[in-house]
Amino acid sequence: MTTVTSRDVQEIVSKLSSDKAKAREEGIKLLNTWLEGERSINFCKFLSQKTAMIKPDQIPGSETWPFLISLLIDCTCKEISASKKRVPKLMYAKALRIVIQRAEDAKGNALPLVTVAKPLLNHIWDVLKDVPTFHSEYGIILRHRYTSPIRYGCSLISYRSSEGLVLLYMEKVGANLGEKQSSHSNLKEEGFRCILTLHSLLENPPGDFPENIREDVAKGFVGFFASMREEGKISRKLIECLNTYLLEDGPNLGYQSLEIHDSLQQFVSHFWLTTHDRALKDALILYAKLQLNLCRGNEVGGPLIEQLLVVVSSDLDQCSVPSITSSRSDTAKDERFGTGSHHDLLELAALVFYRVAPLQLALMQIFLYACASMNKLTLAEKRARKENAATYLREGLARGKSSWHATFCYLCHNYGTRLAKDLFIYWFDGICSCFGRYLFVYLSVYR
């Protein structure tokens, strides 16, 4: 295996520091030879050892990762400046991307790279807004820096750069989704990579999202979901992006969160019950929880709650709670299909049921979905059923549907102190009648 010396590194540094474009290009090519194959192992180890020796407040030496990254940033800027009438050579962006990906020691321990973090991220923004050919390579750099265990300097990026990057990738994702030929695999893959980068940016803001971009981000999400008609990894990742944004900035959105839901409600209604993508279902459940919490006390959130009431109730009718007496193979199957997700659904159902105000009316309406037939009813029949909803709830519990009983348990556990005692007595009487019926059948069979 080739041994690396200071002379080897200095040769690269000398060429990259040259004022001549040809010499800098030779330096990039020489650097690439050291970053390929077995030679890269010792080369990266050499730079990592030198970098680890940097003391606090010490300027990095020429044989360290921070110095090499700064040098490549400077080379890239010179290449862009010199290419006003031609496309900048992609080799510079590729070299910078590879170096940044390798700039970690073998054990994944953090190296003192903070000195170049802010200049790097601000440089990425300056390049991305003006050099489209570098978007792919620089997008990889962004994702790597934000998703790496060593997220050095992510909080040091300026607000201007952070705002610009978020809006830039919102625009890129929107343009990709709007392509008429979006079924083309290359376009889809490029769009997915843009969404990954956007997710990384939304997940790691330098602070609170600035108010001046909030409306643009909300409008961006509205546009995304208004044109989304199929499920898949793109729609799943977009909802994960939205969930991240709602977690980070949701309380500041106000009515805009419901505007986003207006564009998403058709997708939710269509794919909530039909999707076989567990990750998508989990993302939808989390989305529903976030929206419910955001519209707390908001009267205009009624349509959202009504829609969730319908889809959650239908979902509970279709599923069942895994039995504790299931065989090992059944348990493994339940785990594969997301038993944890099922618990999330039950918690969501309890929250939805509780949020329909007032609570007693909410319980009546909720269990009405489980107990009443789905045939069309006249207005008078619907009113009569609502007036006697407590009775229908009792009958629903008496039916013994496991998912509804489980939801009722979550409802009692999470919100039991806010339920009227007489309702408990009445509903548990229905549960007792269910138990009595099963006991009668059991005794009849095994007597």
Short mmCIF file of C-alpha atoms in Angstrom, two decimals:
data_model
loop_
_atom_site.label_atom_id
_atom_site.label_comp_id
_atom_site.label_asym_id
_atom_site.label_seq_id
_atom_site.Cartn_x
_atom_site.Cartn_y
_atom_site.Cartn_z
CA MET A 1 0.00 0.00 0.00
CA THR A 2 1.36 3.44 -0.98
CA THR A 3 2.81 5.53 1.83
CA VAL A 4 1.73 9.17 2.05
CA THR A 5 4.28 11.87 2.86
CA SER A 6 4.10 15.59 3.50
CA ARG A 7 5.70 16.11 0.13
CA ASP A 8 2.78 14.37 -1.60
CA VAL A 9 0.26 16.61 0.10
CA GLN A 10 2.31 19.75 -0.50
CA GLU A 11 2.46 18.96 -4.21
CA ILE A 12 -1.35 18.91 -4.33
CA VAL A 13 -1.59 22.10 -2.28
CA SER A 14 0.95 23.87 -4.48
CA LYS A 15 -0.95 23.11 -7.68
CA LEU A 16 -4.35 24.00 -6.21
CA SER A 17 -2.96 27.31 -4.91
CA SER A 18 -1.68 28.36 -8.32
CA ASP A 19 -3.04 31.41 -10.12
CA LYS A 20 -3.04 29.45 -13.37
CA ALA A 21 -6.18 27.52 -14.29
CA LYS A 22 -4.20 24.71 -15.92
CA ALA A 23 -2.13 24.13 -12.78
CA ARG A 24 -5.26 24.07 -10.61
CA GLU A 25 -6.84 21.55 -12.94
CA GLU A 26 -3.73 19.38 -12.67
CA GLY A 27 -4.00 19.69 -8.90
CA ILE A 28 -7.60 18.42 -9.00
CA LYS A 29 -6.55 15.46 -11.14
CA LEU A 30 -3.64 14.67 -8.81
CA LEU A 31 -5.94 14.89 -5.78
CA ASN A 32 -8.39 12.51 -7.44
CA THR A 33 -5.63 9.90 -7.92
CA TRP A 34 -5.04 9.97 -4.16
CA LEU A 35 -8.76 9.68 -3.41
CA GLU A 36 -9.26 6.54 -5.52
CA GLY A 37 -8.65 2.92 -4.65
CA GLU A 38 -6.34 1.71 -1.89
CA ARG A 39 -4.25 4.90 -1.98
CA SER A 40 -7.15 6.81 -0.47
CA ILE A 41 -6.96 4.85 2.80
CA ASN A 42 -3.53 6.12 3.80
CA PHE A 43 -4.14 9.54 2.27
CA CYS A 44 -7.30 10.10 4.32
CA LYS A 45 -5.64 8.66 7.42
CA PHE A 46 -2.70 11.05 7.03
CA LEU A 47 -4.95 14.12 6.75
CA SER A 48 -7.19 12.94 9.59
CA GLN A 49 -4.23 12.51 11.94
CA LYS A 50 -2.94 15.98 11.10
CA THR A 51 -6.41 17.45 11.52
CA ALA A 52 -6.92 15.79 14.90
CA MET A 53 -3.79 17.55 16.16
CA ILE A 54 -5.26 21.02 15.61
CA LYS A 55 -5.64 22.86 18.91
CA PRO A 56 -8.54 25.20 19.72
CA ASP A 57 -8.14 28.63 18.10
CA GLN A 58 -5.26 27.32 16.00
CA ILE A 59 -5.19 28.03 12.27
CA PRO A 60 -5.32 24.70 10.36
CA GLY A 61 -2.10 23.74 8.62
CA SER A 62 -1.77 22.96 4.92
CA GLU A 63 -1.89 19.20 5.54
CA THR A 64 -5.33 19.16 7.17
CA TRP A 65 -8.87 18.63 5.94
CA PRO A 66 -10.06 22.19 6.73
CA PHE A 67 -7.23 23.72 4.72
CA LEU A 68 -7.86 21.40 1.77
CA ILE A 69 -11.59 22.17 1.82
CA SER A 70 -10.90 25.92 1.91
CA LEU A 71 -8.49 25.53 -0.98
CA LEU A 72 -11.06 23.64 -3.05
CA ILE A 73 -13.70 26.27 -2.31
CA ASP A 74 -11.30 28.92 -3.60
CA CYS A 75 -10.49 26.85 -6.71
CA THR A 76 -14.18 26.37 -7.45
CA CYS A 77 -14.88 30.10 -7.13
CA LYS A 78 -12.01 30.88 -9.52
CA GLU A 79 -13.31 28.30 -12.00
CA ILE A 80 -16.79 29.83 -11.92
CA SER A 81 -15.40 33.36 -12.34
CA ALA A 82 -13.30 32.28 -15.32
CA SER A 83 -16.18 30.52 -17.08
CA LYS A 84 -18.55 33.36 -17.89
CA LYS A 85 -19.02 32.14 -21.46
CA ARG A 86 -18.86 28.40 -20.79
CA VAL A 87 -20.14 25.85 -18.32
CA PRO A 88 -17.86 25.48 -15.27
CA LYS A 89 -16.03 22.16 -15.15
CA LEU A 90 -17.83 19.68 -12.93
CA MET A 91 -14.57 18.11 -11.75
CA TYR A 92 -14.16 20.88 -9.15
CA ALA A 93 -17.57 20.23 -7.58
CA LYS A 94 -16.94 16.47 -7.60
CA ALA A 95 -13.55 16.88 -5.92
CA LEU A 96 -15.04 19.09 -3.20
CA ARG A 97 -17.87 16.62 -2.62
CA ILE A 98 -15.50 13.64 -2.31
CA VAL A 99 -13.16 15.46 0.08
CA ILE A 100 -16.05 16.51 2.33
CA GLN A 101 -17.38 12.95 2.41
CA ARG A 102 -13.93 11.62 3.39
CA ALA A 103 -13.19 14.30 5.98
CA GLU A 104 -13.99 12.11 8.97
CA ASP A 105 -11.72 9.76 10.82
CA ALA A 106 -12.03 5.99 10.56
CA LYS A 107 -14.07 5.72 13.78
CA GLY A 108 -16.51 8.45 12.80
CA ASN A 109 -15.25 10.76 15.53
CA ALA A 110 -15.70 14.49 15.03
CA LEU A 111 -12.76 16.32 13.52
CA PRO A 112 -12.19 20.05 14.12
CA LEU A 113 -13.80 21.20 10.87
CA VAL A 114 -15.92 23.99 12.33
CA THR A 115 -13.51 26.57 10.93
CA VAL A 116 -14.69 25.81 7.39
CA ALA A 117 -18.32 24.97 8.17
CA LYS A 118 -19.83 28.42 7.75
CA PRO A 119 -17.75 29.38 4.68
CA LEU A 120 -18.61 26.03 3.10
CA LEU A 121 -22.37 26.28 3.60
CA ASN A 122 -22.47 29.91 2.49
CA HIS A 123 -20.36 28.99 -0.54
CA ILE A 124 -22.82 26.23 -1.41
CA TRP A 125 -25.67 28.75 -1.42
CA ASP A 126 -23.74 31.25 -3.54
CA VAL A 127 -22.94 28.55 -6.11
CA LEU A 128 -26.31 26.82 -6.20
CA LYS A 129 -28.21 30.00 -7.03
CA ASP A 130 -25.96 30.75 -10.02
CA VAL A 131 -24.51 27.44 -11.29
CA PRO A 132 -27.21 24.85 -12.14
CA THR A 133 -24.65 22.27 -13.30
CA PHE A 134 -23.33 21.97 -9.74
CA HIS A 135 -26.75 21.28 -8.20
CA SER A 136 -26.38 17.51 -8.10
CA GLU A 137 -22.93 17.45 -6.46
CA TYR A 138 -23.66 20.27 -4.04
CA GLY A 139 -27.01 18.73 -3.13
CA ILE A 140 -25.12 15.61 -2.05
CA ILE A 141 -22.79 17.78 0.06
CA LEU A 142 -25.75 19.41 1.80
CA ARG A 143 -27.42 16.09 2.56
CA HIS A 144 -24.16 14.62 3.79
CA ARG A 145 -23.46 17.51 6.14
CA TYR A 146 -26.97 17.60 7.56
CA THR A 147 -27.49 13.85 7.89
CA SER A 148 -23.98 12.89 8.99
CA PRO A 149 -23.51 12.05 12.69
CA ILE A 150 -20.97 14.90 12.59
CA ARG A 151 -23.24 17.81 11.68
CA TYR A 152 -20.49 20.36 12.01
CA GLY A 153 -21.46 23.98 11.63
CA CYS A 154 -25.06 23.42 10.49
CA SER A 155 -26.19 26.05 12.99
CA LEU A 156 -23.53 28.48 11.77
CA ILE A 157 -25.01 28.99 8.32
CA SER A 158 -26.30 32.52 7.85
CA TYR A 159 -30.03 33.18 7.82
CA ARG A 160 -29.70 34.57 4.30
CA SER A 161 -28.13 31.37 3.03
CA SER A 162 -30.58 29.18 4.94
CA GLU A 163 -33.60 31.07 3.60
CA GLY A 164 -32.21 31.00 0.11
CA LEU A 165 -31.49 27.28 0.15
CA VAL A 166 -34.95 26.40 1.48
CA LEU A 167 -36.72 28.53 -1.12
CA LEU A 168 -34.42 27.30 -3.88
CA TYR A 169 -35.20 23.66 -3.17
CA MET A 170 -38.89 24.39 -2.69
CA GLU A 171 -38.82 25.84 -6.19
CA LYS A 172 -36.83 22.91 -7.60
CA VAL A 173 -39.19 20.34 -6.08
CA GLY A 174 -42.24 22.22 -7.36
CA ALA A 175 -40.79 22.46 -10.86
CA ASN A 176 -39.99 18.75 -10.89
CA LEU A 177 -43.47 17.77 -9.71
CA GLY A 178 -44.96 20.00 -12.40
CA GLU A 179 -43.04 18.34 -15.22
CA LYS A 180 -45.38 16.73 -17.75
CA GLN A 181 -42.87 13.93 -18.22
CA SER A 182 -42.48 13.32 -14.49
CA SER A 183 -43.00 9.60 -15.12
CA HIS A 184 -39.48 9.51 -16.58
CA SER A 185 -37.23 7.65 -14.14
CA ASN A 186 -34.38 10.19 -14.33
CA LEU A 187 -36.69 13.09 -13.56
CA LYS A 188 -38.27 11.19 -10.70
CA GLU A 189 -34.89 10.33 -9.22
CA GLU A 190 -33.69 13.91 -9.53
CA GLY A 191 -36.89 15.12 -7.90
CA PHE A 192 -36.49 12.64 -5.07
CA ARG A 193 -32.93 13.84 -4.42
CA CYS A 194 -34.19 17.42 -4.28
CA ILE A 195 -36.82 16.39 -1.73
CA LEU A 196 -34.14 14.65 0.36
CA THR A 197 -32.10 17.85 0.38
CA LEU A 198 -35.15 19.95 1.24
CA HIS A 199 -35.92 17.61 4.13
CA SER A 200 -32.39 18.01 5.47
CA LEU A 201 -32.68 21.80 5.30
CA LEU A 202 -36.07 21.87 7.04
CA GLU A 203 -34.82 19.52 9.72
CA ASN A 204 -31.78 21.64 10.57
CA PRO A 205 -32.61 25.35 10.45
CA PRO A 206 -30.07 27.72 12.01
CA GLY A 207 -32.83 28.95 14.32
CA ASP A 208 -36.50 29.83 14.04
CA PHE A 209 -37.77 30.01 10.48
CA PRO A 210 -37.80 33.67 9.39
CA GLU A 211 -41.27 35.15 9.06
CA ASN A 212 -40.55 36.49 5.58
CA ILE A 213 -40.27 32.98 4.07
CA ARG A 214 -43.09 31.34 6.03
CA GLU A 215 -45.78 32.22 3.51
CA ASP A 216 -43.63 31.05 0.59
CA VAL A 217 -42.93 27.71 2.26
CA ALA A 218 -46.62 27.19 3.04
CA LYS A 219 -47.59 28.04 -0.55
CA GLY A 220 -44.90 25.67 -1.75
CA PHE A 221 -46.39 22.75 0.17
CA VAL A 222 -49.87 23.67 -1.08
CA GLY A 223 -48.56 23.48 -4.64
CA PHE A 224 -46.81 20.15 -4.02
CA PHE A 225 -49.88 18.35 -2.75
CA ALA A 226 -52.34 19.99 -5.13
CA SER A 227 -50.61 18.18 -8.00
CA MET A 228 -49.85 14.91 -6.20
CA ARG A 229 -52.03 12.07 -7.46
CA GLU A 230 -50.12 8.87 -6.70
CA GLU A 231 -48.40 7.22 -3.78
CA GLY A 232 -44.76 6.23 -3.74
CA LYS A 233 -41.45 7.27 -2.28
CA ILE A 234 -41.86 10.83 -3.54
CA SER A 235 -45.23 11.41 -1.88
CA ARG A 236 -44.03 9.66 1.29
CA LYS A 237 -40.94 11.85 1.52
CA LEU A 238 -42.95 15.00 0.85
CA ILE A 239 -45.26 14.21 3.76
CA GLU A 240 -42.21 13.53 5.94
CA CYS A 241 -40.90 16.95 4.88
CA LEU A 242 -44.21 18.53 5.82
CA ASN A 243 -44.22 16.76 9.19
CA THR A 244 -40.73 18.07 9.90
CA TYR A 245 -41.80 21.60 9.00
CA LEU A 246 -44.93 21.37 11.15
CA LEU A 247 -42.80 20.19 14.07
CA GLU A 248 -40.32 23.02 13.61
CA ASP A 249 -42.57 25.92 12.65
CA GLY A 250 -46.16 24.68 12.92
CA PRO A 251 -47.23 26.83 15.90
CA ASN A 252 -46.31 29.96 13.91
CA LEU A 253 -48.31 29.03 10.81
CA GLY A 254 -51.79 29.85 12.07
CA TYR A 255 -54.48 29.34 9.42
CA GLN A 256 -51.81 28.43 6.86
CA SER A 257 -51.55 24.92 8.30
CA LEU A 258 -55.20 24.35 7.38
CA GLU A 259 -54.59 25.77 3.90
CA ILE A 260 -51.91 23.11 3.48
CA HIS A 261 -54.40 20.46 4.60
CA ASP A 262 -56.96 21.67 2.08
CA SER A 263 -54.52 20.71 -0.68
CA LEU A 264 -53.68 17.39 0.99
CA GLN A 265 -57.10 16.16 2.07
CA GLN A 266 -57.89 14.42 -1.23
CA PHE A 267 -54.64 12.45 -1.02
CA VAL A 268 -55.34 11.56 2.62
CA SER A 269 -58.88 10.38 1.86
CA HIS A 270 -57.76 8.25 -1.08
CA PHE A 271 -54.61 6.60 0.22
CA TRP A 272 -55.17 6.35 3.99
CA LEU A 273 -57.14 3.13 3.66
CA THR A 274 -55.67 1.75 0.43
CA THR A 275 -51.91 2.14 0.84
CA HIS A 276 -49.73 -0.88 1.59
CA ASP A 277 -46.73 1.35 2.31
CA ARG A 278 -46.30 1.20 6.08
CA ALA A 279 -43.90 4.16 6.09
CA LEU A 280 -46.45 6.28 4.22
CA LYS A 281 -49.18 5.26 6.65
CA ASP A 282 -46.97 6.15 9.62
CA ALA A 283 -46.24 9.53 8.04
CA LEU A 284 -49.97 10.18 7.54
CA ILE A 285 -50.75 9.25 11.15
CA LEU A 286 -48.05 11.60 12.44
CA TYR A 287 -49.32 14.31 10.10
CA ALA A 288 -52.84 13.94 11.48
CA LYS A 289 -51.59 14.21 15.08
CA LEU A 290 -49.60 17.32 14.29
CA GLN A 291 -52.50 19.03 12.53
CA LEU A 292 -54.89 18.19 15.37
CA ASN A 293 -52.53 19.73 17.89
CA LEU A 294 -52.05 22.82 15.74
CA CYS A 295 -55.78 23.48 15.32
CA ARG A 296 -56.50 23.10 19.03
CA GLY A 297 -59.08 25.66 19.96
CA ASN A 298 -59.39 26.72 16.33
CA GLU A 299 -63.01 26.65 15.19
CA VAL A 300 -62.08 26.49 11.50
CA GLY A 301 -60.40 23.14 12.13
CA GLY A 302 -63.78 21.40 12.05
CA PRO A 303 -63.48 20.03 8.48
CA LEU A 304 -60.07 18.56 9.33
CA ILE A 305 -61.45 16.75 12.36
CA GLU A 306 -64.49 15.54 10.43
CA GLN A 307 -62.29 14.07 7.69
CA LEU A 308 -60.02 12.37 10.20
CA LEU A 309 -63.09 11.05 11.98
CA VAL A 310 -64.22 9.33 8.79
CA VAL A 311 -60.88 7.82 7.74
CA VAL A 312 -59.87 6.75 11.25
CA SER A 313 -63.24 5.15 11.92
CA SER A 314 -63.11 3.26 8.63
CA ASP A 315 -59.55 2.20 9.42
CA LEU A 316 -60.61 0.83 12.80
CA ASP A 317 -63.39 -1.15 11.13
CA GLN A 318 -60.83 -2.78 8.81
CA CYS A 319 -58.17 -3.67 11.36
CA SER A 320 -57.95 -5.76 14.49
CA VAL A 321 -55.73 -5.68 17.55
CA PRO A 322 -53.09 -8.47 17.61
CA SER A 323 -53.94 -11.05 20.22
CA ILE A 324 -51.50 -11.70 23.07
CA THR A 325 -52.07 -15.41 22.47
CA SER A 326 -50.89 -15.23 18.85
CA SER A 327 -48.32 -17.76 17.72
CA ARG A 328 -44.67 -16.84 17.25
CA SER A 329 -45.13 -16.67 13.47
CA ASP A 330 -48.18 -14.45 13.86
CA THR A 331 -46.26 -12.16 16.21
CA ALA A 332 -43.43 -11.88 13.73
CA LYS A 333 -45.93 -11.03 11.02
CA ASP A 334 -47.51 -8.35 13.23
CA GLU A 335 -44.09 -6.85 13.86
CA ARG A 336 -43.33 -6.80 10.15
CA PHE A 337 -46.54 -4.96 9.43
CA GLY A 338 -46.01 -2.47 12.26
CA THR A 339 -47.69 -3.26 15.55
CA GLY A 340 -46.22 0.00 16.82
CA SER A 341 -47.97 1.77 13.98
CA HIS A 342 -51.23 0.18 15.06
CA HIS A 343 -50.80 1.64 18.52
CA ASP A 344 -50.16 5.03 16.91
CA LEU A 345 -53.43 4.65 15.03
CA LEU A 346 -55.31 3.86 18.25
CA GLU A 347 -53.79 6.88 19.98
CA LEU A 348 -54.74 9.05 17.03
CA ALA A 349 -58.27 7.66 17.05
CA ALA A 350 -58.63 8.48 20.75
CA LEU A 351 -57.36 12.00 20.11
CA VAL A 352 -59.73 12.50 17.17
CA PHE A 353 -62.66 11.24 19.17
CA TYR A 354 -61.83 13.44 22.11
CA ARG A 355 -61.31 16.56 20.02
CA VAL A 356 -64.83 16.59 18.62
CA ALA A 357 -66.40 19.08 21.00
CA PRO A 358 -68.22 18.81 23.27
CA LEU A 359 -66.78 15.49 24.44
CA GLN A 360 -70.06 13.68 25.00
CA LEU A 361 -71.24 14.56 21.51
CA ALA A 362 -67.85 13.53 20.16
CA LEU A 363 -68.14 10.06 21.65
CA MET A 364 -71.62 9.70 20.28
CA GLN A 365 -70.55 10.71 16.78
CA ILE A 366 -67.42 8.57 16.82
CA PHE A 367 -68.91 5.30 17.86
CA LEU A 368 -71.85 6.00 15.59
CA TYR A 369 -69.44 5.29 12.70
CA ALA A 370 -68.66 1.90 14.17
CA CYS A 371 -72.14 0.87 15.20
CA ALA A 372 -74.48 2.34 12.62
CA SER A 373 -74.92 0.88 9.17
CA MET A 374 -73.40 2.75 6.23
CA ASN A 375 -76.72 2.99 4.38
CA LYS A 376 -77.91 6.46 3.44
CA LEU A 377 -80.05 7.99 6.16
CA THR A 378 -82.59 10.73 6.03
CA LEU A 379 -81.90 13.90 7.96
CA ALA A 380 -84.50 12.93 10.53
CA GLU A 381 -82.92 9.49 11.00
CA LYS A 382 -79.47 11.03 11.44
CA ARG A 383 -80.82 13.46 14.01
CA ALA A 384 -82.57 10.65 15.85
CA ARG A 385 -79.38 8.60 15.94
CA LYS A 386 -77.37 11.52 17.28
CA GLU A 387 -79.94 12.10 19.97
CA ASN A 388 -79.56 8.44 21.01
CA ALA A 389 -75.83 8.18 20.36
CA ALA A 390 -75.08 6.98 23.90
CA THR A 391 -77.26 3.97 23.23
CA TYR A 392 -75.53 3.25 19.92
CA LEU A 393 -72.17 3.56 21.66
CA ARG A 394 -73.26 0.99 24.19
CA GLU A 395 -74.38 -1.31 21.36
CA GLY A 396 -71.09 -0.75 19.54
CA LEU A 397 -69.09 -1.81 22.56
CA ALA A 398 -71.38 -4.78 22.96
CA ARG A 399 -70.42 -5.98 19.46
CA GLY A 400 -66.92 -6.76 20.67
CA LYS A 401 -64.87 -5.29 17.80
CA SER A 402 -61.32 -5.43 19.18
CA SER A 403 -60.00 -2.28 17.53
CA TRP A 404 -62.89 -0.21 18.86
CA HIS A 405 -62.50 -1.64 22.35
CA ALA A 406 -58.79 -0.83 22.19
CA THR A 407 -59.53 2.72 21.09
CA PHE A 408 -62.00 3.07 23.95
CA CYS A 409 -59.22 1.96 26.32
CA TYR A 410 -56.89 4.62 24.93
CA LEU A 411 -59.67 7.16 25.24
CA CYS A 412 -60.27 6.26 28.88
CA HIS A 413 -56.56 6.18 29.69
CA ASN A 414 -55.69 9.48 28.04
CA TYR A 415 -58.85 11.47 28.67
CA GLY A 416 -60.70 9.50 31.35
CA THR A 417 -60.64 12.27 33.93
CA ARG A 418 -62.69 14.41 31.57
CA LEU A 419 -65.43 11.84 31.01
CA ALA A 420 -68.71 11.86 32.91
CA LYS A 421 -69.11 9.04 35.43
CA ASP A 422 -72.60 8.09 34.25
CA LEU A 423 -71.25 7.60 30.72
CA PHE A 424 -68.63 5.20 32.05
CA ILE A 425 -71.27 3.17 33.84
CA TYR A 426 -73.51 3.05 30.79
CA TRP A 427 -70.76 2.09 28.35
CA PHE A 428 -69.17 -0.49 30.58
CA ASP A 429 -72.58 -2.09 30.85
CA GLY A 430 -72.37 -2.60 27.09
CA ILE A 431 -68.93 -4.16 27.44
CA CYS A 432 -70.28 -6.49 30.12
CA SER A 433 -73.08 -7.60 27.83
CA CYS A 434 -70.46 -8.41 25.17
CA PHE A 435 -68.48 -10.44 27.68
CA GLY A 436 -71.64 -12.20 28.82
CA ARG A 437 -72.49 -13.18 25.25
CA TYR A 438 -69.03 -14.63 24.63
CA LEU A 439 -69.16 -16.47 27.95
CA PHE A 440 -72.52 -17.97 27.06
CA VAL A 441 -71.17 -19.21 23.70
CA TYR A 442 -68.08 -20.66 25.40
CA LEU A 443 -70.12 -22.52 27.99
CA SER A 444 -72.51 -23.80 25.32
CA VAL A 445 -69.64 -25.28 23.30
CA TYR A 446 -67.52 -26.75 26.10
CA ARG A 447 -70.23 -27.78 28.55
#
